[in-house]
PDB file of C-alpha atoms in Angstrom:
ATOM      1  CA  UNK L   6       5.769 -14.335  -3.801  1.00 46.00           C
ATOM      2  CA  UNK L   7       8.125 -14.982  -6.897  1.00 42.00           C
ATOM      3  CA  UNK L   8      10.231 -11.772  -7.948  1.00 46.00           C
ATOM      4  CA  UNK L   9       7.763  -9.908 -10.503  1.00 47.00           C
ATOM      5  CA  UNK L  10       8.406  -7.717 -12.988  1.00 43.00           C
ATOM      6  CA  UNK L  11       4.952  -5.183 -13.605  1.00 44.00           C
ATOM      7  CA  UNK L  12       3.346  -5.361 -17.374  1.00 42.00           C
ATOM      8  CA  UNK L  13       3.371  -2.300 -18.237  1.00 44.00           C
ATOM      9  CA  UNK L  14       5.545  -0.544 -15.803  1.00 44.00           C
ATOM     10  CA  UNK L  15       6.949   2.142 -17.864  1.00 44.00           C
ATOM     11  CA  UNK L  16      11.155   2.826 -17.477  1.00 43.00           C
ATOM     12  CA  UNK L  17      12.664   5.853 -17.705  1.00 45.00           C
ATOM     13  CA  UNK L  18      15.884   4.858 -19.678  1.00 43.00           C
ATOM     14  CA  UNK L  19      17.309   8.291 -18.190  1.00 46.00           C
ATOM     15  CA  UNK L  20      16.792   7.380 -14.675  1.00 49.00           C
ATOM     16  CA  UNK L  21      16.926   3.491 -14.760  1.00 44.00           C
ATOM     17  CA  UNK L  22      18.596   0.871 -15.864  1.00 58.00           C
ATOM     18  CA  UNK L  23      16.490  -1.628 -15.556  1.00 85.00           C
ATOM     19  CA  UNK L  24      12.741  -2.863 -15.128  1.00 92.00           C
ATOM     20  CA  UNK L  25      11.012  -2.372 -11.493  1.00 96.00           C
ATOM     21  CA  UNK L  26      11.296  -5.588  -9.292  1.00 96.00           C
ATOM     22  CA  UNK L  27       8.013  -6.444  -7.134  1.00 97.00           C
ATOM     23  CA  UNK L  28       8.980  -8.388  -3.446  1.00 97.00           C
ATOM     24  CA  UNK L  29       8.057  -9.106  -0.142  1.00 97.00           C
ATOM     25  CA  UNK L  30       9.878  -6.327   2.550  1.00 97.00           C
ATOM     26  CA  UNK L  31      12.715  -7.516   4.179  1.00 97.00           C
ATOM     27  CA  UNK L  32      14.036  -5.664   7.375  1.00 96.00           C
ATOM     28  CA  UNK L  33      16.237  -3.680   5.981  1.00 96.00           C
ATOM     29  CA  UNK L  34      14.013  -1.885   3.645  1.00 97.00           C
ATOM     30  CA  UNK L  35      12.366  -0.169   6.673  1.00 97.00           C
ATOM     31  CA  UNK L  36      14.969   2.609   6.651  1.00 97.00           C
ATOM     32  CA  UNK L  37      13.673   3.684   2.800  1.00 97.00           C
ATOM     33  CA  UNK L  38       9.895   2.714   3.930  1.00 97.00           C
ATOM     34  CA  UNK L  39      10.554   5.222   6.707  1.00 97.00           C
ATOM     35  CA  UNK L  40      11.671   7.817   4.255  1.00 97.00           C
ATOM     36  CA  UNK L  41       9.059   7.227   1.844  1.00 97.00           C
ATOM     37  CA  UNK L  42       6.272   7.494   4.047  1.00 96.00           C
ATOM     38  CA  UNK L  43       8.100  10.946   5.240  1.00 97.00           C
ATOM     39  CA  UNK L  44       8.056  12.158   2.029  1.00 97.00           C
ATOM     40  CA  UNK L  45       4.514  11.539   0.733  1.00 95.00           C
ATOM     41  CA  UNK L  46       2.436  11.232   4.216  1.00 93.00           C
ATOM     42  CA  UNK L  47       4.802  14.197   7.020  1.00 92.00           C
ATOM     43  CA  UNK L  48       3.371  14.447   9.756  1.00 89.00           C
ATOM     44  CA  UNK L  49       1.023  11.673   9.228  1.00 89.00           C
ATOM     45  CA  UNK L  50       3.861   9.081   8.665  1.00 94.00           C
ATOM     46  CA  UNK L  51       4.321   5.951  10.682  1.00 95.00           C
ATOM     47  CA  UNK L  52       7.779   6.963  12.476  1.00 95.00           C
ATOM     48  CA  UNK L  53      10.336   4.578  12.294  1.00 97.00           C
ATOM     49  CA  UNK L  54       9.837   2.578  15.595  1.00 96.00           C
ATOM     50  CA  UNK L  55       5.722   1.969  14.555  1.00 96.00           C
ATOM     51  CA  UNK L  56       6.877   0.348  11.056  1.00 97.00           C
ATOM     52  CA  UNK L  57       9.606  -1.998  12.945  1.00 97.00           C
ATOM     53  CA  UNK L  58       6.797  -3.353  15.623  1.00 97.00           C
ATOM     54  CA  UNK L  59       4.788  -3.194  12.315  1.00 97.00           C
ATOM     55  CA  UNK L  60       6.848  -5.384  10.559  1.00 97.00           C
ATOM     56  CA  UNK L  61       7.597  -7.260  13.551  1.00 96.00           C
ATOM     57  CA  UNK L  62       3.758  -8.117  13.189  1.00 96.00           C
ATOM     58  CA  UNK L  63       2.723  -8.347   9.508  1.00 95.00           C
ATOM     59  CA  UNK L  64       6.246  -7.909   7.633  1.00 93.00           C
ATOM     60  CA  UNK L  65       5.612 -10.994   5.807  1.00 94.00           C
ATOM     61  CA  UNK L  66       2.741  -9.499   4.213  1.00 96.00           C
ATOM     62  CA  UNK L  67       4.353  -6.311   3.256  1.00 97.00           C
ATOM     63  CA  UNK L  68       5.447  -5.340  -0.578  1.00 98.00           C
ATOM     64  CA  UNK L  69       7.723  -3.978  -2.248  1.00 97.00           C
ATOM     65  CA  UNK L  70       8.973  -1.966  -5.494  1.00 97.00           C
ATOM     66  CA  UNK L  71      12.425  -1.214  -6.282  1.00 97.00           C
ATOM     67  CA  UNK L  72      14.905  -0.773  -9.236  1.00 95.00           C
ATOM     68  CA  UNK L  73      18.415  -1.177  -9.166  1.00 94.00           C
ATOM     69  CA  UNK L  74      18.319  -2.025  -5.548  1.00 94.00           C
ATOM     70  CA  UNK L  75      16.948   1.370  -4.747  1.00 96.00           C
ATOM     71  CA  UNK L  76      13.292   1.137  -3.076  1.00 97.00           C
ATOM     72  CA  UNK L  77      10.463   3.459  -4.815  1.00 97.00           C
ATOM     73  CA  UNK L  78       7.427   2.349  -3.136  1.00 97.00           C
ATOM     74  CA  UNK L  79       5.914  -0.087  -0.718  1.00 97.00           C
ATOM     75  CA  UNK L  80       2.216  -1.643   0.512  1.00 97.00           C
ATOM     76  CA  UNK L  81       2.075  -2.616   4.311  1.00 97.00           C
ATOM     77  CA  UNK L  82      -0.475  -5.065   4.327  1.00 97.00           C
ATOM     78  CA  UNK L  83      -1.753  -6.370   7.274  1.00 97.00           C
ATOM     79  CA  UNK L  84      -4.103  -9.860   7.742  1.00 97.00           C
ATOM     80  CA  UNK L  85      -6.478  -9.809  10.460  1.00 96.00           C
ATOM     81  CA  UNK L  86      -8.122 -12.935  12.529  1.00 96.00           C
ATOM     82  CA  UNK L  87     -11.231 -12.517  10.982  1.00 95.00           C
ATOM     83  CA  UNK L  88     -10.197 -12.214   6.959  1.00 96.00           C
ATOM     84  CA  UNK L  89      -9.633  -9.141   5.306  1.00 97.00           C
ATOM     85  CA  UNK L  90      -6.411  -7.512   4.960  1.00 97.00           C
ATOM     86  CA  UNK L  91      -6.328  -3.518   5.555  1.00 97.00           C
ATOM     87  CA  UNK L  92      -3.780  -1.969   3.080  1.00 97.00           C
ATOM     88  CA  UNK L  93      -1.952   0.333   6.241  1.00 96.00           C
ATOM     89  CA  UNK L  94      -0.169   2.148   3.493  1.00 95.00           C
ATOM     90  CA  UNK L  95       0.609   2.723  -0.223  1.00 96.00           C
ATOM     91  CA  UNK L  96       3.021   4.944  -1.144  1.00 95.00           C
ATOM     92  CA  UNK L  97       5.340   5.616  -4.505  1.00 96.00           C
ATOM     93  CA  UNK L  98       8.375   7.965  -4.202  1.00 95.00           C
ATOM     94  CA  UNK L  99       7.358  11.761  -5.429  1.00 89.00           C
ATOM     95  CA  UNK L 100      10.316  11.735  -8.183  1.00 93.00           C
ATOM     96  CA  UNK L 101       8.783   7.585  -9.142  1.00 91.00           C
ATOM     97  CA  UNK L 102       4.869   8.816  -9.622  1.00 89.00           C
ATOM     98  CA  UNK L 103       3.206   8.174 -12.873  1.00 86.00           C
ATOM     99  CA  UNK L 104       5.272   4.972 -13.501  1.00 89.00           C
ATOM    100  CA  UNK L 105       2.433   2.725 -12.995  1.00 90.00           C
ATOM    101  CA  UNK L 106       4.208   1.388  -9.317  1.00 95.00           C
ATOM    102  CA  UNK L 107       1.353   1.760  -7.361  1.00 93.00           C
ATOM    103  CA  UNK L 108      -1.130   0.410  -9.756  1.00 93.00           C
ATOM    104  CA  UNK L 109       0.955  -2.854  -9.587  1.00 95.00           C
ATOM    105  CA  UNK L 110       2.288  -2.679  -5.624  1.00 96.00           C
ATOM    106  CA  UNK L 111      -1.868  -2.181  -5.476  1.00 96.00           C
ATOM    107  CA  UNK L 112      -2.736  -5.451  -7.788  1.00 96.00           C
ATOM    108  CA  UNK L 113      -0.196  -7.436  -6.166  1.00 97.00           C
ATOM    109  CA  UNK L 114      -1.334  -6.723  -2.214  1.00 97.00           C
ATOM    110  CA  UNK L 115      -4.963  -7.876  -3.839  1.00 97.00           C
ATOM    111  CA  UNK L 116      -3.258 -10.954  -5.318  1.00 96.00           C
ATOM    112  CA  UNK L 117      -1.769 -12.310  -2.149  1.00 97.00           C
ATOM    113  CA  UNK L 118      -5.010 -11.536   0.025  1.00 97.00           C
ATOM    114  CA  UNK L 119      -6.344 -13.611  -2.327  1.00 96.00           C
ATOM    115  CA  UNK L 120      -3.838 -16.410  -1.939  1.00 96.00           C
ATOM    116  CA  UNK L 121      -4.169 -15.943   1.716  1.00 96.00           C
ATOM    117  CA  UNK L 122      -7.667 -16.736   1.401  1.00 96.00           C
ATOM    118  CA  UNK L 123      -8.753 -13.210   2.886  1.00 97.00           C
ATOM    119  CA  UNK L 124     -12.724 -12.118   2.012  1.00 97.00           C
ATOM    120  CA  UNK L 125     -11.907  -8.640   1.034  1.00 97.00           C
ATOM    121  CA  UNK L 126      -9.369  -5.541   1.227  1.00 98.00           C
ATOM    122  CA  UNK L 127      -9.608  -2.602   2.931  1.00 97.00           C
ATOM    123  CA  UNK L 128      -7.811   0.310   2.891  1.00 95.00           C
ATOM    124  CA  UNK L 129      -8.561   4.064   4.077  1.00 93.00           C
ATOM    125  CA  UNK L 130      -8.582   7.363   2.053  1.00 92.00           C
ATOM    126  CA  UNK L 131      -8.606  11.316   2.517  1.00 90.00           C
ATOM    127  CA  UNK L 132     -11.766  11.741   0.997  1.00 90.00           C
ATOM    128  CA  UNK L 133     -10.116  14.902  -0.934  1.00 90.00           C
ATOM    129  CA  UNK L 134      -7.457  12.733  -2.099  1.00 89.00           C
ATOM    130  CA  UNK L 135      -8.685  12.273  -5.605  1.00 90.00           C
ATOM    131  CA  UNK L 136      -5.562  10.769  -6.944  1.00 88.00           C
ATOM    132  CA  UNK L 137      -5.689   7.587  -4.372  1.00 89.00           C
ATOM    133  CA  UNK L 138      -9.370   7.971  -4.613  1.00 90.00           C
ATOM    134  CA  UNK L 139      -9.467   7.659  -8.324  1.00 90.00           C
ATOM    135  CA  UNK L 140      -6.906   5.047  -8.247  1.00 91.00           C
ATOM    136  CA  UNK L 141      -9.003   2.642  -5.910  1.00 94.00           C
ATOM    137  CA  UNK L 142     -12.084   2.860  -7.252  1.00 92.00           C
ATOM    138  CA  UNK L 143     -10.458   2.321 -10.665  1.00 93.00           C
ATOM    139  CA  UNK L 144      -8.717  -1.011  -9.289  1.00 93.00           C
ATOM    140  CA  UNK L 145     -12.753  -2.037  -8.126  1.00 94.00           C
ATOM    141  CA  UNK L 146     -12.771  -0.681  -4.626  1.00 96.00           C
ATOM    142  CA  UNK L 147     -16.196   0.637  -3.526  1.00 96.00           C
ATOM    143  CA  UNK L 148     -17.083   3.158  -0.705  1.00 95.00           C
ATOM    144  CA  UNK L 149     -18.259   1.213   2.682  1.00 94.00           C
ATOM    145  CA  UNK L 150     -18.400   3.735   5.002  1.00 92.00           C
ATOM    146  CA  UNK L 151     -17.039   6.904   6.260  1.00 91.00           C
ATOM    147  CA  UNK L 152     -15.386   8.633   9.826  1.00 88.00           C
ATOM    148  CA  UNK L 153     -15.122  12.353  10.382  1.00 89.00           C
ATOM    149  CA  UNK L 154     -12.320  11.468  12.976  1.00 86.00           C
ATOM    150  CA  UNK L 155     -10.783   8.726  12.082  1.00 85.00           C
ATOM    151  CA  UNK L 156      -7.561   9.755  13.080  1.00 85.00           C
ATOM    152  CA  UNK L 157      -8.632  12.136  15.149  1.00 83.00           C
ATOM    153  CA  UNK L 158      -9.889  15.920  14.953  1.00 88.00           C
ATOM    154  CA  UNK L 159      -9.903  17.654  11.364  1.00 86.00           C
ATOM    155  CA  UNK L 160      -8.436  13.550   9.727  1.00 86.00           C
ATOM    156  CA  UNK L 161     -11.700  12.205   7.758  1.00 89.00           C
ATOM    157  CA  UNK L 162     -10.985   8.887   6.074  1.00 92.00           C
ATOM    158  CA  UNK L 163     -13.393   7.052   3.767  1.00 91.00           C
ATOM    159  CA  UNK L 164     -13.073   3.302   4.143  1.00 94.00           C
ATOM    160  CA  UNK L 165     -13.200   1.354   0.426  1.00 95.00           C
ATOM    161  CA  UNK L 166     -13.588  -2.317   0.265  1.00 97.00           C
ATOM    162  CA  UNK L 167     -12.460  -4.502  -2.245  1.00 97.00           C
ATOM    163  CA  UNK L 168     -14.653  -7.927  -2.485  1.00 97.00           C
ATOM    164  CA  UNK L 169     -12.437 -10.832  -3.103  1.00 96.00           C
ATOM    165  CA  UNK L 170     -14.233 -13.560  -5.335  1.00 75.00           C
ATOM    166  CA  UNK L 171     -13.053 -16.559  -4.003  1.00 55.00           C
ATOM    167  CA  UNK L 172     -14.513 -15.364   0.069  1.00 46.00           C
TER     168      UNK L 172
END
């Protein structure tokens, strides 16, 4: 992945200096993945020492957003055996929402399944999160299915798929 910078990322001359960088993760962004995924997921975070064995496993696939040096979001993207790459996570800093990072961190995870010749994209939702919801099915992700436990009692998930063209 070249160094992108997102069309249409809007920049807050007040709080940066310059436009938002799109990359692949290196190991030391795990510390501000870790926090990020504190701040928008608690208690349903990936702790530290999952995202390193993570990483370990499918950090070459993993995204991120930053400006200034400072991370604001990330995609963990993960390619399996058989094709598709799950989206493990998607998150934007609280204090960086509205900027337009996810909609691009989102567009470029879809871009490099593509270029990793992956059929389609998955990724899981809270069906009463309506602002990830929204944001997916915008992007062309469609409903495939649904768990009442997928991570366990009381943690429904819908599962979206996005078709790749070229599969």
């Amino acid at each position: 992945m070249t160094r992108v910078i997102a069309q249409g990322s809007r920049v807050d001359s007040a709080t940066t200096a310059t436009a938002p960088v799109y990359r692949f993760a290196c190991l030391a962004d795990l510390a501000d993945v870790a926090a990020i995924e504190a701040e928008r997921f608690g208690d349903q975070a990936y702790p530290y020492f999952v995202l390193r064995q993570l990483f370990d496993l499918h950090g070459a696939n993993w995204l991120i957003v930053e400006v200034d040096g400072v991370v604001l979001g990330h995609v963990l993207v993960a390619l399996t055996p058989d094709r598709r790459g799950w989206l493990l996570s998607l998150a934007v800093s609280t204090r960086s929402c509205g900027r337009g990072y996810g909609s691009t961190l989102l567009a470029e995870a879809i871009s490099l399944c593509r270029q990793r010749a992956m059929r389609s994209v998955l990724i899981t939702v809270r069906p009463t999160n309506r602002t990830a919801y929204d944001l997916y099915r915008r992007i062309g992700f469609a409903w495939t299915g649904y768990e009442e436990r997928y991570f366990g009692a009381g943690e429904p998930r819908d599962v979206l798929e996005y078709k790749l063209a070229s599969a």
